[in-house]
PDB file of C-alpha atoms in Angstrom:
ATOM      1  CA  MET A   5      86.945 202.932 235.811  1.00 45.00           C
ATOM      2  CA  ALA A   6      88.509 202.666 232.394  1.00 50.00           C
ATOM      3  CA  LYS A   7      87.918 205.581 230.099  1.00 55.00           C
ATOM      4  CA  SER A   8      85.704 204.618 226.699  1.00 52.00           C
ATOM      5  CA  ASP A   9      88.799 204.937 224.480  1.00 55.00           C
ATOM      6  CA  ASP A  10      90.513 202.339 226.595  1.00 62.00           C
ATOM      7  CA  MET A  11      87.578 200.092 226.456  1.00 66.00           C
ATOM      8  CA  PHE A  12      86.856 200.482 222.694  1.00 62.00           C
ATOM      9  CA  GLY A  13      90.834 200.031 221.906  1.00 75.00           C
ATOM     10  CA  ASP A  14      90.575 196.532 224.043  1.00 86.00           C
ATOM     11  CA  ASP A  15      90.060 193.621 221.467  1.00 89.00           C
ATOM     12  CA  ASP A  16      88.030 191.762 224.299  1.00 90.00           C
ATOM     13  CA  TYR A  17      85.580 194.668 225.048  1.00 94.00           C
ATOM     14  CA  PRO A  18      82.038 193.625 224.150  1.00 93.00           C
ATOM     15  CA  ALA A  19      81.306 196.921 222.107  1.00 91.00           C
ATOM     16  CA  TYR A  20      79.201 195.540 219.460  1.00 95.00           C
ATOM     17  CA  THR A  21      75.504 194.632 219.459  1.00 95.00           C
ATOM     18  CA  MET A  22      74.260 191.588 217.498  1.00 96.00           C
ATOM     19  CA  GLY A  23      73.002 193.681 214.712  1.00 97.00           C
ATOM     20  CA  ARG A  24      75.975 195.844 214.251  1.00 97.00           C
ATOM     21  CA  ALA A  25      78.301 192.665 214.536  1.00 97.00           C
ATOM     22  CA  ALA A  26      76.434 190.774 211.587  1.00 97.00           C
ATOM     23  CA  ASP A  27      76.760 194.042 209.547  1.00 97.00           C
ATOM     24  CA  ILE A  28      80.384 194.336 210.084  1.00 96.00           C
ATOM     25  CA  VAL A  29      81.136 190.490 209.346  1.00 96.00           C
ATOM     26  CA  GLY A  30      78.845 190.826 206.429  1.00 96.00           C
ATOM     27  CA  THR A  31      76.701 187.769 207.756  1.00 96.00           C
ATOM     28  CA  SER A  32      73.193 187.424 209.270  1.00 97.00           C
ATOM     29  CA  GLN A  33      72.518 187.339 212.980  1.00 97.00           C
ATOM     30  CA  ASP A  34      71.536 183.908 212.656  1.00 97.00           C
ATOM     31  CA  PHE A  35      75.122 182.920 211.253  1.00 98.00           C
ATOM     32  CA  LEU A  36      76.329 184.715 214.741  1.00 97.00           C
ATOM     33  CA  ARG A  37      74.072 182.532 216.707  1.00 97.00           C
ATOM     34  CA  ARG A  38      75.054 179.402 215.095  1.00 97.00           C
ATOM     35  CA  LEU A  39      78.861 180.255 215.806  1.00 97.00           C
ATOM     36  CA  ASP A  40      77.765 180.462 219.529  1.00 95.00           C
ATOM     37  CA  GLU A  41      75.876 177.197 219.291  1.00 95.00           C
ATOM     38  CA  ALA A  42      79.120 175.591 217.526  1.00 95.00           C
ATOM     39  CA  LYS A  43      81.157 177.026 220.397  1.00 94.00           C
ATOM     40  CA  LEU A  44      83.613 178.853 218.428  1.00 96.00           C
ATOM     41  CA  PHE A  45      82.978 181.666 221.077  1.00 95.00           C
ATOM     42  CA  THR A  46      80.345 182.744 223.634  1.00 95.00           C
ATOM     43  CA  PRO A  47      79.219 186.182 223.282  1.00 95.00           C
ATOM     44  CA  PHE A  48      78.784 188.640 226.226  1.00 96.00           C
ATOM     45  CA  ARG A  49      75.384 189.269 227.586  1.00 95.00           C
ATOM     46  CA  SER A  50      74.238 192.815 228.429  1.00 91.00           C
ATOM     47  CA  ALA A  51      72.227 193.364 231.564  1.00 92.00           C
ATOM     48  CA  GLY A  52      69.143 192.726 229.334  1.00 93.00           C
ATOM     49  CA  GLY A  53      70.323 189.760 228.241  1.00 93.00           C
ATOM     50  CA  HIS A  54      71.161 190.907 224.703  1.00 95.00           C
ATOM     51  CA  ARG A  55      74.098 189.428 222.892  1.00 96.00           C
ATOM     52  CA  ARG A  56      77.512 191.764 222.582  1.00 97.00           C
ATOM     53  CA  TYR A  57      80.511 190.972 220.607  1.00 97.00           C
ATOM     54  CA  SER A  58      84.162 192.009 221.066  1.00 96.00           C
ATOM     55  CA  ARG A  59      86.766 192.822 218.137  1.00 95.00           C
ATOM     56  CA  TYR A  60      88.288 189.441 218.781  1.00 94.00           C
ATOM     57  CA  GLN A  61      85.135 187.611 218.199  1.00 96.00           C
ATOM     58  CA  LEU A  62      84.042 189.422 215.046  1.00 96.00           C
ATOM     59  CA  ARG A  63      87.436 188.521 213.697  1.00 95.00           C
ATOM     60  CA  LEU A  64      86.890 184.961 214.330  1.00 96.00           C
ATOM     61  CA  ALA A  65      83.399 185.251 212.848  1.00 97.00           C
ATOM     62  CA  ALA A  66      84.812 186.838 209.825  1.00 97.00           C
ATOM     63  CA  ARG A  67      87.250 183.796 209.388  1.00 97.00           C
ATOM     64  CA  ALA A  68      84.344 181.252 209.868  1.00 98.00           C
ATOM     65  CA  ARG A  69      82.487 183.084 207.161  1.00 97.00           C
ATOM     66  CA  GLU A  70      85.219 183.130 204.840  1.00 97.00           C
ATOM     67  CA  MET A  71      85.566 179.395 205.315  1.00 98.00           C
ATOM     68  CA  VAL A  72      81.850 178.543 205.250  1.00 98.00           C
ATOM     69  CA  ASP A  73      81.753 180.549 201.927  1.00 97.00           C
ATOM     70  CA  GLN A  74      84.337 178.357 200.411  1.00 98.00           C
ATOM     71  CA  GLY A  75      82.501 175.387 201.283  1.00 98.00           C
ATOM     72  CA  THR A  76      83.592 174.230 204.668  1.00 98.00           C
ATOM     73  CA  ALA A  77      80.934 172.791 206.962  1.00 97.00           C
ATOM     74  CA  LEU A  78      80.360 175.301 210.063  1.00 97.00           C
ATOM     75  CA  GLU A  79      81.241 172.791 212.598  1.00 97.00           C
ATOM     76  CA  ALA A  80      84.481 172.021 210.681  1.00 97.00           C
ATOM     77  CA  ALA A  81      85.387 175.770 210.235  1.00 98.00           C
ATOM     78  CA  CYS A  82      84.844 176.188 213.690  1.00 97.00           C
ATOM     79  CA  ARG A  83      87.152 173.278 214.933  1.00 97.00           C
ATOM     80  CA  ILE A  84      89.683 174.610 212.593  1.00 97.00           C
ATOM     81  CA  ILE A  85      89.668 178.123 213.686  1.00 97.00           C
ATOM     82  CA  ILE A  86      89.846 176.993 217.554  1.00 96.00           C
ATOM     83  CA  LEU A  87      92.886 174.668 216.769  1.00 96.00           C
ATOM     84  CA  GLU A  88      94.441 177.434 215.018  1.00 95.00           C
ATOM     85  CA  ASP A  89      93.679 179.830 217.995  1.00 93.00           C
ATOM     86  CA  GLN A  90      95.133 177.443 220.395  1.00 95.00           C
ATOM     87  CA  LEU A  91      98.076 176.742 218.110  1.00 96.00           C
ATOM     88  CA  GLU A  92      98.912 180.451 218.021  1.00 94.00           C
ATOM     89  CA  GLU A  93      98.661 180.765 221.827  1.00 93.00           C
ATOM     90  CA  ALA A  94     101.127 177.859 222.259  1.00 95.00           C
ATOM     91  CA  LEU A  95     103.509 179.368 220.018  1.00 95.00           C
ATOM     92  CA  GLN A  96     103.299 182.449 222.006  1.00 93.00           C
ATOM     93  CA  GLN A  97     103.669 181.146 225.224  1.00 93.00           C
ATOM     94  CA  ASN A  98     106.822 179.097 223.995  1.00 93.00           C
ATOM     95  CA  GLU A  99     108.373 182.207 222.590  1.00 91.00           C
ATOM     96  CA  ARG A 100     108.060 184.086 226.037  1.00 90.00           C
ATOM     97  CA  HIS A 101     109.243 180.904 227.874  1.00 89.00           C
ATOM     98  CA  GLN A 102     112.523 180.611 225.410  1.00 89.00           C
ATOM     99  CA  GLY A 103     112.841 184.171 225.830  1.00 82.00           C
ATOM    100  CA  ARG A 104     113.136 183.772 229.719  1.00 80.00           C
ATOM    101  CA  THR A 105     115.355 180.968 229.579  1.00 73.00           C
ATOM    102  CA  GLY A 106     117.910 182.735 226.730  1.00 65.00           C
ATOM    103  CA  ALA A 107     118.254 185.659 229.009  1.00 56.00           C
ATOM    104  CA  ALA A 108     120.060 183.809 231.721  1.00 50.00           C
TER     105      ALA A 108
END
């Protein structure tokens, strides 16, 4: 079993309750629910069914809030963030692939 320090250092560990997540992001709990509905991310669920958020999800939520505050529609903001995330992942995979083939 992982030590608690290891879990909280993990960007994907669902460490934050909905209330705490909303406080950290500076938004309402309803906004977080709407991000889930817009499929930006799916929060983890505790054994009791309560939403739990990771630091990675909080960063996405903060980015969405920033875009919405600037006038972007929520659904558009979520789609943009998803595409940015996919692009970043593809670039990282490409870099790893080039590193393997360049070393030969």
